[in-house]
Coordinates of C-alpha atoms and ligand atoms in Angstrom, one line a residue:
M5 CA 88.0 68.4 -33.8
T6 CA 90.7 68.3 -31.1
R7 CA 91.2 65.1 -29.2
R8 CA 92.7 66.1 -25.9
P9 CA 93.6 62.8 -24.1
L10 CA 91.0 61.8 -21.5
I11 CA 92.2 59.9 -18.4
A12 CA 89.6 57.9 -16.5
P13 CA 90.8 56.4 -13.2
S14 CA 88.9 53.2 -12.3
I15 CA 87.8 53.1 -8.6
L16 CA 87.9 49.3 -8.7
S17 CA 91.5 49.7 -7.4
A18 CA 90.6 52.4 -4.8
D19 CA 90.0 51.9 -1.1
F20 CA 86.3 51.0 -0.9
T21 CA 86.1 52.0 2.8
R22 CA 86.6 55.7 1.7
L23 CA 85.4 56.1 -1.9
G24 CA 84.5 59.7 -1.4
E25 CA 88.0 60.7 -0.5
E26 CA 89.4 58.5 -3.2
I27 CA 87.3 60.4 -5.8
H28 CA 88.4 63.7 -4.2
A29 CA 92.1 62.6 -4.7
I30 CA 91.6 62.6 -8.5
A31 CA 89.5 65.7 -8.7
G32 CA 92.4 68.2 -8.3
E33 CA 93.6 70.9 -10.6
G34 CA 95.0 71.0 -14.1
D35 CA 96.8 68.0 -15.5
A36 CA 96.3 66.1 -12.2
R37 CA 92.5 66.2 -12.6
A38 CA 90.8 63.1 -14.0
D39 CA 88.5 63.7 -16.9
W40 CA 86.0 60.9 -16.0
V41 CA 85.7 58.6 -13.0
H42 CA 85.4 55.0 -14.3
V43 CA 83.0 53.0 -12.1
D44 CA 82.9 49.2 -12.7
V45 CA 79.6 47.6 -12.1
M46 CA 79.8 43.8 -12.0
D47 CA 76.9 41.5 -11.3
G48 CA 78.6 38.2 -10.6
H49 CA 76.9 36.7 -13.7
F50 CA 78.2 38.5 -16.8
V51 CA 81.5 38.4 -15.1
P52 CA 82.7 36.2 -12.2
N53 CA 83.0 39.1 -9.8
L54 CA 80.6 41.3 -7.9
T55 CA 81.3 45.0 -7.1
L56 CA 78.6 47.7 -6.6
G57 CA 75.3 48.8 -8.1
L58 CA 73.0 51.7 -8.5
P59 CA 72.7 52.8 -4.8
V60 CA 76.5 53.3 -4.5
V61 CA 76.6 55.0 -8.0
R62 CA 74.0 57.4 -6.7
S63 CA 76.1 58.2 -3.7
L64 CA 79.2 58.8 -5.9
L65 CA 77.2 61.0 -8.2
G66 CA 76.2 63.1 -5.2
T67 CA 79.8 63.7 -4.2
S68 CA 81.9 63.7 -7.4
T69 CA 82.7 66.9 -9.3
V70 CA 84.2 64.7 -12.1
P71 CA 81.8 63.2 -14.6
I72 CA 81.0 59.5 -13.9
D73 CA 81.7 56.8 -16.5
C74 CA 79.7 53.7 -15.7
H75 CA 81.0 50.5 -17.1
L76 CA 78.2 47.9 -16.7
M77 CA 79.5 44.4 -16.8
I78 CA 76.0 43.0 -16.2
E79 CA 73.4 40.7 -17.8
D80 CA 70.2 42.3 -19.2
P81 CA 71.6 45.9 -19.6
D82 CA 68.5 46.6 -21.7
R83 CA 66.6 46.4 -18.4
W84 CA 69.0 48.0 -16.0
A85 CA 71.3 50.4 -17.7
P86 CA 68.9 53.3 -18.3
E87 CA 68.5 53.8 -14.5
Y88 CA 72.2 54.7 -14.3
A89 CA 71.6 57.3 -17.0
E90 CA 68.5 58.7 -15.2
A91 CA 70.6 58.9 -12.0
G92 CA 73.0 61.3 -13.7
A93 CA 75.9 59.3 -15.0
Y94 CA 77.8 61.2 -17.7
N95 CA 78.5 58.1 -19.8
V96 CA 76.8 54.6 -19.5
T97 CA 78.6 51.8 -21.2
V98 CA 77.0 48.4 -21.8
H99 CA 78.5 45.2 -23.2
A100 CA 77.7 44.3 -26.8
E101 CA 77.8 40.6 -25.8
A102 CA 75.0 41.2 -23.2
A103 CA 72.7 43.7 -25.0
R104 CA 69.6 42.3 -26.7
D105 CA 68.7 45.4 -28.7
P106 CA 71.7 47.7 -28.6
V107 CA 70.2 50.3 -30.9
M108 CA 67.1 50.8 -28.7
L109 CA 69.3 50.7 -25.6
A110 CA 71.5 53.5 -27.0
K111 CA 68.4 55.6 -27.7
N112 CA 67.1 55.0 -24.2
L113 CA 70.4 56.0 -22.6
R114 CA 70.6 59.2 -24.6
A115 CA 66.9 60.0 -23.9
A116 CA 67.7 59.6 -20.2
G117 CA 70.4 62.2 -20.6
A118 CA 73.7 60.2 -20.8
K119 CA 76.2 59.5 -23.4
A120 CA 75.8 55.9 -24.7
G121 CA 78.8 53.5 -24.6
L122 CA 79.2 50.1 -26.1
S123 CA 82.0 47.8 -24.9
I124 CA 83.5 44.8 -26.6
K125 CA 85.5 42.1 -24.9
P126 CA 89.0 41.2 -26.3
K127 CA 87.7 38.4 -28.5
T128 CA 84.6 40.2 -29.8
P129 CA 85.0 41.5 -33.4
L130 CA 84.5 45.1 -34.0
D131 CA 83.1 44.5 -37.5
D132 CA 79.9 42.9 -36.1
Y133 CA 79.0 46.2 -34.4
V134 CA 80.0 49.0 -36.8
D135 CA 76.4 49.7 -37.9
V136 CA 75.2 49.7 -34.3
L137 CA 77.9 52.0 -33.2
R138 CA 76.4 54.8 -35.3
H139 CA 74.0 55.2 -32.4
Y140 CA 76.7 55.3 -29.7
D141 CA 79.0 58.1 -28.3
T142 CA 81.7 55.9 -26.8
L143 CA 83.3 52.6 -27.9
L144 CA 85.1 50.9 -24.9
V145 CA 87.6 48.3 -26.2
M146 CA 88.5 45.9 -23.4
S147 CA 92.2 45.2 -23.3
V148 CA 91.8 42.5 -20.6
E149 CA 89.0 40.0 -20.0
P150 CA 86.5 41.9 -17.9
G151 CA 86.1 41.1 -14.3
F152 CA 89.2 42.0 -12.4
G153 CA 91.7 44.9 -12.1
G154 CA 95.5 44.4 -12.2
Q155 CA 95.6 42.1 -15.3
S156 CA 98.1 42.3 -18.2
F157 CA 97.3 44.4 -21.3
I158 CA 96.4 42.4 -24.4
P159 CA 98.1 44.2 -27.3
E160 CA 96.2 42.3 -30.0
V161 CA 93.1 44.5 -29.3
L162 CA 94.9 47.5 -30.7
D163 CA 93.9 46.3 -34.2
K164 CA 90.3 47.1 -33.3
V165 CA 91.4 50.4 -31.9
R166 CA 93.1 51.3 -35.2
A167 CA 90.1 50.2 -37.2
A168 CA 87.7 52.3 -35.0
R169 CA 90.1 55.3 -35.2
R170 CA 89.9 55.0 -39.0
L171 CA 86.1 54.9 -39.0
V172 CA 86.0 58.0 -36.8
D173 CA 88.7 59.9 -38.8
T174 CA 86.9 59.2 -42.1
G175 CA 83.6 60.4 -40.7
H176 CA 81.8 57.0 -40.6
L177 CA 81.4 57.1 -36.9
T178 CA 81.5 59.8 -34.2
L179 CA 82.8 58.2 -31.1
V180 CA 85.2 58.6 -28.2
V181 CA 87.5 55.5 -28.4
E182 CA 88.1 54.3 -24.9
I183 CA 90.4 51.5 -23.7
D184 CA 90.2 49.6 -20.4
G185 CA 92.5 47.1 -18.8
G186 CA 96.2 47.0 -18.1
I187 CA 96.9 50.6 -19.0
N188 CA 100.0 51.9 -17.2
A189 CA 103.2 53.8 -18.0
D190 CA 104.5 50.9 -20.0
T191 CA 101.4 50.3 -22.2
I192 CA 99.7 53.7 -22.6
E193 CA 102.0 54.9 -25.5
Q194 CA 101.1 52.0 -27.8
A195 CA 97.4 52.6 -27.0
A196 CA 97.9 56.3 -27.7
A197 CA 99.7 55.6 -31.0
A198 CA 96.8 53.3 -32.1
G199 CA 94.3 56.2 -31.6
V200 CA 92.7 55.9 -28.2
D201 CA 91.0 59.0 -26.9
C202 CA 90.2 57.9 -23.3
F203 CA 92.4 55.8 -21.1
V204 CA 91.0 53.9 -18.1
A205 CA 93.6 53.1 -15.5
G206 CA 92.9 51.5 -12.2
T207 CA 96.1 50.0 -10.6
A208 CA 98.3 52.6 -12.4
V209 CA 96.4 55.5 -10.7
Y210 CA 95.1 54.1 -7.3
G211 CA 98.2 51.9 -6.8
A212 CA 100.4 55.0 -7.0
E213 CA 101.6 57.0 -4.0
D214 CA 100.0 60.2 -5.5
P215 CA 97.0 59.5 -7.8
G216 CA 97.0 63.0 -9.1
R217 CA 100.6 62.8 -10.2
A218 CA 100.0 59.4 -11.8
I219 CA 97.2 61.0 -13.9
A220 CA 99.4 63.8 -15.0
A221 CA 102.2 61.4 -15.9
L222 CA 99.9 59.2 -18.0
R223 CA 98.6 62.2 -19.8
D224 CA 102.1 63.4 -20.5
R225 CA 103.0 60.1 -22.1
V226 CA 99.9 60.4 -24.4
I227 CA 100.9 63.9 -25.3
A228 CA 104.5 62.8 -26.0
V229 CA 103.1 60.4 -28.6
R230 CA 100.4 62.5 -30.1
G231 CA 100.8 66.2 -29.2
P232 CA 98.4 68.2 -26.9
D233 CA 95.4 68.1 -29.3
G234 CA 95.7 64.5 -30.2
A235 CA 96.8 65.0 -33.7
A236 CA 96.9 61.6 -35.6
P237 CA 100.2 59.8 -35.4
Ligands
DX5_26 C1 88.1 45.2 -15.5 C2 87.6 46.6 -15.4 C3 88.7 47.7 -15.4 C4 89.7 47.6 -14.3 C5 91.0 48.1 -14.9 O1 87.0 44.4 -15.8 O2 86.7 46.9 -16.4 O3 88.1 49.0 -15.4 O4 89.4 48.3 -13.2 O5 92.0 48.0 -13.9 P1 93.5 48.0 -14.3 O6 93.8 49.4 -14.9 O7 94.2 47.7 -13.0 O8 93.7 46.9 -15.4
ZN27 ZN1 86.0 49.0 -16.6

Protein backbone atom coordinates (compact mmCIF):
# COMPACT_ATOMS: atom_id res chain seq x y z
CA MET A 1 0.00 0.00 0.00
CA THR A 2 1.40 3.40 -0.94
CA ARG A 3 1.25 6.23 1.54
CA ARG A 4 1.14 9.41 -0.48
CA PRO A 5 1.40 12.22 2.09
CA LEU A 6 -1.93 13.90 2.80
CA ILE A 7 -2.06 17.60 3.69
CA ALA A 8 -5.13 18.83 5.57
CA PRO A 9 -5.24 22.62 6.07
CA SER A 10 -7.20 23.67 9.16
CA ILE A 11 -9.69 26.46 8.51
CA LEU A 12 -9.37 27.50 12.16
CA SER A 13 -6.66 29.88 10.89
CA ALA A 14 -8.68 31.04 7.86
CA ASP A 15 -10.70 34.26 7.53
CA PHE A 16 -14.13 33.31 8.92
CA THR A 17 -15.85 36.16 7.05
CA ARG A 18 -15.11 34.39 3.75
CA LEU A 19 -14.78 30.68 4.43
CA GLY A 20 -15.97 29.66 0.96
CA GLU A 21 -13.14 31.59 -0.73
CA GLU A 22 -10.65 30.29 1.83
CA ILE A 23 -11.59 26.71 0.94
CA HIS A 24 -11.39 27.57 -2.75
CA ALA A 25 -7.81 28.81 -2.13
CA ILE A 26 -6.69 25.31 -1.13
CA ALA A 27 -8.66 23.48 -3.82
CA GLY A 28 -6.25 24.21 -6.67
CA GLU A 29 -4.38 21.86 -8.95
CA GLY A 30 -1.66 19.29 -8.42
CA ASP A 31 0.66 19.59 -5.43
CA ALA A 32 -1.02 22.82 -4.31
CA ARG A 33 -4.34 21.05 -3.77
CA ALA A 34 -5.27 20.04 -0.22
CA ASP A 35 -6.21 16.40 0.29
CA TRP A 36 -8.66 17.07 3.12
CA VAL A 37 -10.07 20.28 4.63
CA HIS A 38 -9.72 20.05 8.42
CA VAL A 39 -12.67 21.62 10.26
CA ASP A 40 -12.30 22.12 14.02
CA VAL A 41 -15.60 21.90 15.87
CA MET A 42 -15.21 23.14 19.47
CA ASP A 43 -18.08 23.31 21.95
CA GLY A 44 -16.67 25.50 24.73
CA HIS A 45 -16.91 22.52 27.14
CA PHE A 46 -14.55 19.76 26.01
CA VAL A 47 -12.15 22.57 25.12
CA PRO A 48 -12.19 26.17 26.36
CA ASN A 49 -13.02 27.59 22.95
CA LEU A 50 -16.07 27.78 20.72
CA THR A 51 -15.95 27.66 16.93
CA LEU A 52 -18.68 26.34 14.66
CA GLY A 53 -21.11 23.47 14.41
CA LEU A 54 -23.25 21.42 12.07
CA PRO A 55 -25.01 24.26 10.18
CA VAL A 56 -21.67 25.76 9.13
CA VAL A 57 -20.24 22.32 8.30
CA ARG A 58 -23.30 21.70 6.09
CA SER A 59 -22.62 24.95 4.23
CA LEU A 60 -18.96 24.03 3.77
CA LEU A 61 -19.94 20.58 2.50
CA GLY A 62 -22.12 22.33 -0.06
CA THR A 63 -19.22 24.35 -1.44
CA SER A 64 -16.07 22.29 -0.96
CA THR A 65 -14.68 20.04 -3.69
CA VAL A 66 -12.08 18.80 -1.19
CA PRO A 67 -13.21 16.08 1.27
CA ILE A 68 -14.01 17.45 4.73
CA ASP A 69 -12.26 16.12 7.82
CA CYS A 70 -14.28 17.06 10.92
CA HIS A 71 -12.34 17.16 14.18
CA LEU A 72 -14.96 17.19 16.92
CA MET A 73 -13.64 18.63 20.17
CA ILE A 74 -16.98 18.22 21.89
CA GLU A 75 -18.61 16.50 24.83
CA ASP A 76 -20.98 13.61 24.16
CA PRO A 77 -19.73 12.75 20.65
CA ASP A 78 -21.77 9.52 20.88
CA ARG A 79 -24.85 11.74 20.56
CA TRP A 80 -23.63 14.39 18.11
CA ALA A 81 -20.93 12.98 15.84
CA PRO A 82 -23.08 10.73 13.60
CA GLU A 83 -24.94 13.80 12.31
CA TYR A 84 -21.70 15.10 10.79
CA ALA A 85 -21.27 11.77 9.02
CA GLU A 86 -24.87 11.82 7.78
CA ALA A 87 -24.32 15.36 6.49
CA GLY A 88 -21.54 14.05 4.22
CA ALA A 89 -18.23 14.64 6.00
CA TYR A 90 -15.53 12.37 4.58
CA ASN A 91 -13.92 11.67 7.96
CA VAL A 92 -15.39 12.34 11.39
CA THR A 93 -12.94 12.28 14.30
CA VAL A 94 -14.06 12.15 17.93
CA HIS A 95 -11.97 12.37 21.07
CA ALA A 96 -11.19 9.17 22.94
CA GLU A 97 -11.37 11.14 26.21
CA ALA A 98 -14.99 12.15 25.49
CA ALA A 99 -16.49 9.05 23.89
CA ARG A 100 -18.58 6.75 26.11
CA ASP A 101 -18.70 3.77 23.74
CA PRO A 102 -16.04 4.37 21.07
CA VAL A 103 -16.60 1.02 19.33
CA MET A 104 -20.33 1.61 18.87
CA LEU A 105 -19.62 5.20 17.84
CA ALA A 106 -17.19 4.05 15.11
CA LYS A 107 -19.82 1.64 13.82
CA ASN A 108 -22.40 4.42 13.73
CA LEU A 109 -20.05 6.78 11.89
CA ARG A 110 -19.24 4.14 9.29
CA ALA A 111 -22.91 3.18 8.92
CA ALA A 112 -23.65 6.84 8.20
CA GLY A 113 -21.10 6.77 5.37
CA ALA A 114 -18.00 8.41 6.88
CA LYS A 115 -14.56 7.24 7.84
CA ALA A 116 -14.30 7.02 11.62
CA GLY A 117 -11.48 8.83 13.40
CA LEU A 118 -10.29 8.66 17.01
CA SER A 119 -8.19 11.45 18.49
CA ILE A 120 -5.96 11.36 21.56
CA LYS A 121 -4.72 14.42 23.43
CA PRO A 122 -0.96 14.77 24.06
CA LYS A 123 -1.07 13.11 27.49
CA THR A 124 -3.49 10.31 26.56
CA PRO A 125 -1.70 6.96 26.13
CA LEU A 126 -2.10 5.10 22.86
CA ASP A 127 -1.96 1.69 24.56
CA ASP A 128 -5.38 2.16 26.19
CA TYR A 129 -7.03 2.38 22.75
CA VAL A 130 -5.24 -0.17 20.57
CA ASP A 131 -8.14 -2.66 20.63
CA VAL A 132 -10.71 0.08 20.03
CA LEU A 133 -8.68 1.38 17.08
CA ARG A 134 -9.36 -1.80 15.13
CA HIS A 135 -12.78 -0.27 14.48
CA TYR A 136 -11.38 3.05 13.24
CA ASP A 137 -10.02 4.36 9.93
CA THR A 138 -8.05 7.33 11.28
CA LEU A 139 -5.97 7.99 14.39
CA LEU A 140 -5.51 11.70 15.08
CA VAL A 141 -2.56 12.28 17.39
CA MET A 142 -2.78 15.76 18.93
CA SER A 143 0.59 17.49 19.02
CA VAL A 144 -0.76 20.46 21.00
CA GLU A 145 -3.44 20.66 23.70
CA PRO A 146 -6.66 20.97 21.68
CA GLY A 147 -8.46 24.30 21.70
CA PHE A 148 -6.40 26.85 19.82
CA GLY A 149 -4.37 27.27 16.65
CA GLY A 150 -0.86 28.68 16.59
CA GLN A 151 0.60 26.69 19.49
CA SER A 152 4.03 25.03 19.60
CA PHE A 153 4.50 21.43 18.50
CA ILE A 154 5.00 18.90 21.34
CA PRO A 155 7.66 16.47 20.02
CA GLU A 156 7.08 13.88 22.78
CA VAL A 157 3.87 12.74 21.02
CA LEU A 158 6.00 11.27 18.23
CA ASP A 159 6.58 8.16 20.36
CA LYS A 160 2.86 7.45 19.94
CA VAL A 161 3.12 8.08 16.20
CA ARG A 162 6.00 5.60 15.93
CA ALA A 163 4.05 3.01 17.95
CA ALA A 164 0.95 3.48 15.77
CA ARG A 165 3.07 3.26 12.61
CA ARG A 166 4.49 -0.07 13.79
CA LEU A 167 1.00 -1.42 14.51
CA VAL A 168 -0.11 -0.43 11.00
CA ASP A 169 3.01 -1.71 9.25
CA THR A 170 2.79 -5.06 11.02
CA GLY A 171 -0.87 -5.46 10.04
CA HIS A 172 -2.36 -5.09 13.53
CA LEU A 173 -4.25 -1.93 12.58
CA THR A 174 -5.43 -0.40 9.29
CA LEU A 175 -5.37 3.34 9.86
CA VAL A 176 -4.40 6.70 8.47
CA VAL A 177 -2.08 8.22 11.09
CA GLU A 178 -2.86 11.94 11.28
CA ILE A 179 -1.15 14.63 13.36
CA ASP A 180 -2.59 17.99 14.43
CA GLY A 181 -1.00 21.01 16.05
CA GLY A 182 2.10 23.09 15.42
CA ILE A 183 2.89 21.48 12.06
CA ASN A 184 4.96 23.81 9.88
CA ALA A 185 8.11 23.82 7.73
CA ASP A 186 10.27 23.35 10.85
CA THR A 187 8.35 20.45 12.42
CA ILE A 188 6.83 18.47 9.55
CA GLU A 189 9.99 16.50 8.76
CA GLN A 190 10.23 14.92 12.21
CA ALA A 191 6.53 14.00 12.03
CA ALA A 192 7.09 12.50 8.57
CA ALA A 193 10.08 10.50 9.78
CA ALA A 194 8.02 9.14 12.68
CA GLY A 195 5.46 7.79 10.21
CA VAL A 196 2.58 10.28 9.92
CA ASP A 197 0.35 9.87 6.83
CA CYS A 198 -1.81 13.01 7.13
CA PHE A 199 -0.59 16.42 8.33
CA VAL A 200 -3.01 19.06 9.63
CA ALA A 201 -1.65 22.59 9.28
CA GLY A 202 -3.56 25.74 10.19
CA THR A 203 -1.21 28.68 10.69
CA ALA A 204 1.37 27.26 8.27
CA VAL A 205 -1.14 27.23 5.39
CA TYR A 206 -3.57 30.09 6.10
CA GLY A 207 -0.94 32.34 7.61
CA ALA A 208 1.05 32.10 4.37
CA GLU A 209 0.83 34.60 1.52
CA ASP A 210 -0.16 31.82 -0.88
CA PRO A 211 -1.92 28.87 0.82
CA GLY A 212 -1.57 26.64 -2.26
CA ARG A 213 2.19 27.13 -2.37
CA ALA A 214 2.41 26.48 1.37
CA ILE A 215 0.64 23.13 0.85
CA ALA A 216 3.04 22.18 -1.95
CA ALA A 217 6.05 23.18 0.16
CA LEU A 218 4.89 21.11 3.14
CA ARG A 219 4.25 18.12 0.87
CA ASP A 220 7.74 18.49 -0.63
CA ARG A 221 9.30 18.29 2.82
CA VAL A 222 7.48 15.05 3.57
CA ILE A 223 8.53 13.58 0.22
CA ALA A 224 12.14 14.64 0.89
CA VAL A 225 12.07 12.55 4.07
CA ARG A 226 10.07 9.58 2.84
CA GLY A 227 9.90 9.48 -0.96
CA PRO A 228 6.73 10.07 -3.05
CA ASP A 229 5.00 6.84 -1.99
CA GLY A 230 5.76 7.23 1.68
CA ALA A 231 8.21 4.37 1.91
CA ALA A 232 9.11 3.72 5.53
CA PRO A 233 12.16 5.68 6.69
C1 LIG B 1 -6.27 22.75 17.71
C2 LIG B 1 -6.86 22.32 16.39
C3 LIG B 1 -5.94 22.38 15.25
C4 LIG B 1 -5.43 23.75 14.90
C5 LIG B 1 -4.06 23.59 14.32
O1 LIG B 1 -7.11 22.35 18.73
O2 LIG B 1 -7.32 20.98 16.49
O3 LIG B 1 -6.51 21.75 14.09
O4 LIG B 1 -6.22 24.41 13.96
O5 LIG B 1 -3.53 24.85 14.12
P1 LIG B 1 -1.96 25.07 13.96
O6 LIG B 1 -1.54 24.32 12.71
O7 LIG B 1 -1.83 26.54 13.82
O8 LIG B 1 -1.30 24.51 15.18
ZN1 LIG C 1 -7.91 19.94 14.64
